[in-house]
Amino acid sequence: MRVGIEIGGTFTDLVALSEQGVFSIKVSSTPAEPERGVFDALAQLSQQLGGQAIERADTLVHGSTVATNALIERRGGRTVLVTTRGFRDILELQRELKSRNYDLAYARTRALVPRECVVEADERLDARGNIIDALDEAALEASLIELFAREEPEAMAVCLLHAYQNPVHEQRVRDIALRLRPQLRVSLSAEVMPEYREYERASTTVMNAYLAPVVDSYLQRLQSQLDSLGFAGRFYLMQSNGGMLPADRSRQHAVRMLVSGPAAGVTGAIHQAVASGYRNVITLDMGGTSTDICLVNDAAAQIITGKLIDRLPVLAPMLDITAIGAGGGSIAWFDGAGIFQVGPRSAGAQPGPACYGRGGTVATLTDACVIMGLIRPDHFLGGTMSLDVAAAHRAMLPVAERLGFDIEQAAEGMFRIACANMLQATRQVSIERGYDPRDYAIVAYGGAGPLHAVVLAEEIGAKAVIVPPNPGVTSAMGLLLADFRLDYVRSRMLRLEESNRALIGALFAEMRAAAQADLEAMAPPGQATVRYSIDLRYVGQGYELSLDVEPFNADGSVAADFLDTAAQRFHALHHRRMGHSYPQQAVRAISYRTRLVVPQTPFVPGRKAEPAAPVAPEHGTIRWNGARLPASMVQRANLAEGARVTGPALIEDGSASTFIPPGWMARVDGQDALIIERA
């Protein structure tokens, strides 16, 4: 049995694959103790299976928002930084770019390590890693003794100039620090992300150190309870790159867990889209606190090598996912100009939307959907959780009064604003990058995604909407479909010239050897593949484009023409992305990347049992386009393959409801997915 558990901001989802079938469970998340939601879900699974479920599992894959929440809420461990003398202010200076150009009160993001917690080491390497000034160990030890006594840190980051070329000084700093404070968690930039660009490398290393105490403590608690329940299988965590990694390895790479949950959702969505015959899709994962959107071409999501999270740069391979603060818990509010807004603030899991009856008093998007009739209070989560309609109305009343609307008008306005926010994010990943959304289908999942997806598809002109079976737990299913992945990187500035072919080949060979060693130690059984890429730019440019390459022949020798081929493909890629290229200009390689992939054994869920006889839908009303409309209320479990439902309609299942507006029609395909198209 394989078990996938994903912790979201509002709900914790579990999917188990076993000989007895597919089991899915959804329980409330517990932000103060995230592991409690995990074991609440496992307890329910044990009840369904009639025994301790986790004892029977040979694999557990976990995705969590623990790292992301700790970063955003600034709840990481007390961290100090050691850097090269003269670079003490690297975290304070940051980059000159502003995220809000016209904000007169703009302030830089607060550094994770304050200036008084930064130690300068007397040492210096040149750009090729040669030692110019040896490390002054006595002076460093004296500085660390004083700092440790004053700050009592839990973690330390070490980022020395050009350490990505030669880690020897960083390793000595770690040795000295651990001799003084053995329990300290130390992150070296040469191990976390040995990559060019000093500020980004420092930011990533500091972030890894800052998150390590939180992630390590969480994993220790989780592992301890799993052991007590008799779990003896493989325990993996989802990474931001869409692949899984052993939990023990993840403790040293906490920064790679930052978008693990959304990455799992994209993986699950791609598998469903391909099974249903679609390879170009836009994934829409809308949960309780946020919406994650990703563009997928030819069944593959683009992997980027870095992004900003909470306005801080992270150098780590991750799926190119755009996140916005729009979820079921998003709160209605008015800004300083009196303009009606929805999100990014969220009611989360506690207290949650007002209709949950847990003490929430402000209007949220879920409350709006209840008022509009898009969520029926007695059918929420398959009827396992009843909603308080009166509480939703009470919460919406102040909003309606300020707008001068009735309560239903205010609720529909809130729904439309949330869709507009998603529309803007979808344009960013498609139209603004040169992709026509009319060529794509939308894969909608998460607890709230199927409620909004068709409205979004209508706005952007998408050709169809795909709703997977049990869409509220697609991310948890994606955990069980994810490959095992490890990423390696080396940085060295070299022109794409024949004289450098052997050196570039040696860099790739070094990473391939590391991948093979890690494969034997960590990977599950399976046929491994190794993929290579280079970050290239024209001489004189400041940023790169990444290009897949194959540097080796079948016998393992370096291919004679791979540099020439890479240069030609780079010119073409540059022209496609930028609209121009310079074929006569010299090309420079900056970073070299290797990815080890071990695919999981494919799993295709079987068809659910067909209903014994056609079941007539219920009838109700929904609020849409300023009026109450009669609508069909259909249970998804009653829909056989080929069944069709014409809007306006609501299709309900145990984890999410799907809204079919007027003018659209849903059909059930051979993979048990809903395919929604214009009628």
PDB file of N, CA and C in Angstrom, residues 376-380 382-387:
ATOM      1  N   ARG A 376     -23.911  23.485  -1.078  1.00  0.00           N
ATOM      2  CA  ARG A 376     -25.104  23.177  -0.285  1.00  0.00           C
ATOM      3  C   ARG A 376     -24.677  22.753   1.121  1.00  0.00           C
ATOM      4  N   PRO A 377     -25.229  23.377   2.129  1.00  0.00           N
ATOM      5  CA  PRO A 377     -24.731  23.177   3.504  1.00  0.00           C
ATOM      6  C   PRO A 377     -24.791  21.744   4.003  1.00  0.00           C
ATOM      7  N   ASP A 378     -25.741  20.950   3.514  1.00  0.00           N
ATOM      8  CA  ASP A 378     -25.862  19.574   3.993  1.00  0.00           C
ATOM      9  C   ASP A 378     -25.102  18.583   3.124  1.00  0.00           C
ATOM     10  N   HIS A 379     -24.406  19.085   2.078  1.00  0.00           N
ATOM     11  CA  HIS A 379     -23.678  18.200   1.175  1.00  0.00           C
ATOM     12  C   HIS A 379     -22.181  18.498   1.153  1.00  0.00           C
ATOM     13  N   PHE A 380     -21.731  19.393   2.029  1.00  0.00           N
ATOM     14  CA  PHE A 380     -20.325  19.773   2.042  1.00  0.00           C
ATOM     15  C   PHE A 380     -19.474  18.591   2.486  1.00  0.00           C
ATOM     16  N   GLY A 382     -19.241  15.711   1.162  1.00  0.00           N
ATOM     17  CA  GLY A 382     -20.029  14.491   1.126  1.00  0.00           C
ATOM     18  C   GLY A 382     -21.004  14.365   2.274  1.00  0.00           C
ATOM     19  N   GLY A 383     -21.348  15.484   2.898  1.00  0.00           N
ATOM     20  CA  GLY A 383     -22.284  15.458   4.009  1.00  0.00           C
ATOM     21  C   GLY A 383     -21.644  15.202   5.358  1.00  0.00           C
ATOM     22  N   THR A 384     -20.311  15.100   5.405  1.00  0.00           N
ATOM     23  CA  THR A 384     -19.633  14.824   6.676  1.00  0.00           C
ATOM     24  C   THR A 384     -19.460  16.074   7.531  1.00  0.00           C
ATOM     25  N   MET A 385     -19.671  17.246   6.926  1.00  0.00           N
ATOM     26  CA  MET A 385     -19.513  18.493   7.664  1.00  0.00           C
ATOM     27  C   MET A 385     -20.655  19.425   7.278  1.00  0.00           C
ATOM     28  N   SER A 386     -21.480  19.777   8.232  1.00  0.00           N
ATOM     29  CA  SER A 386     -22.621  20.652   7.975  1.00  0.00           C
ATOM     30  C   SER A 386     -22.210  22.108   8.142  1.00  0.00           C
ATOM     31  N   LEU A 387     -22.748  22.972   7.280  1.00  0.00           N
ATOM     32  CA  LEU A 387     -22.398  24.393   7.298  1.00  0.00           C
ATOM     33  C   LEU A 387     -23.544  25.233   7.854  1.00  0.00           C
TER      34      LEU A 387
END
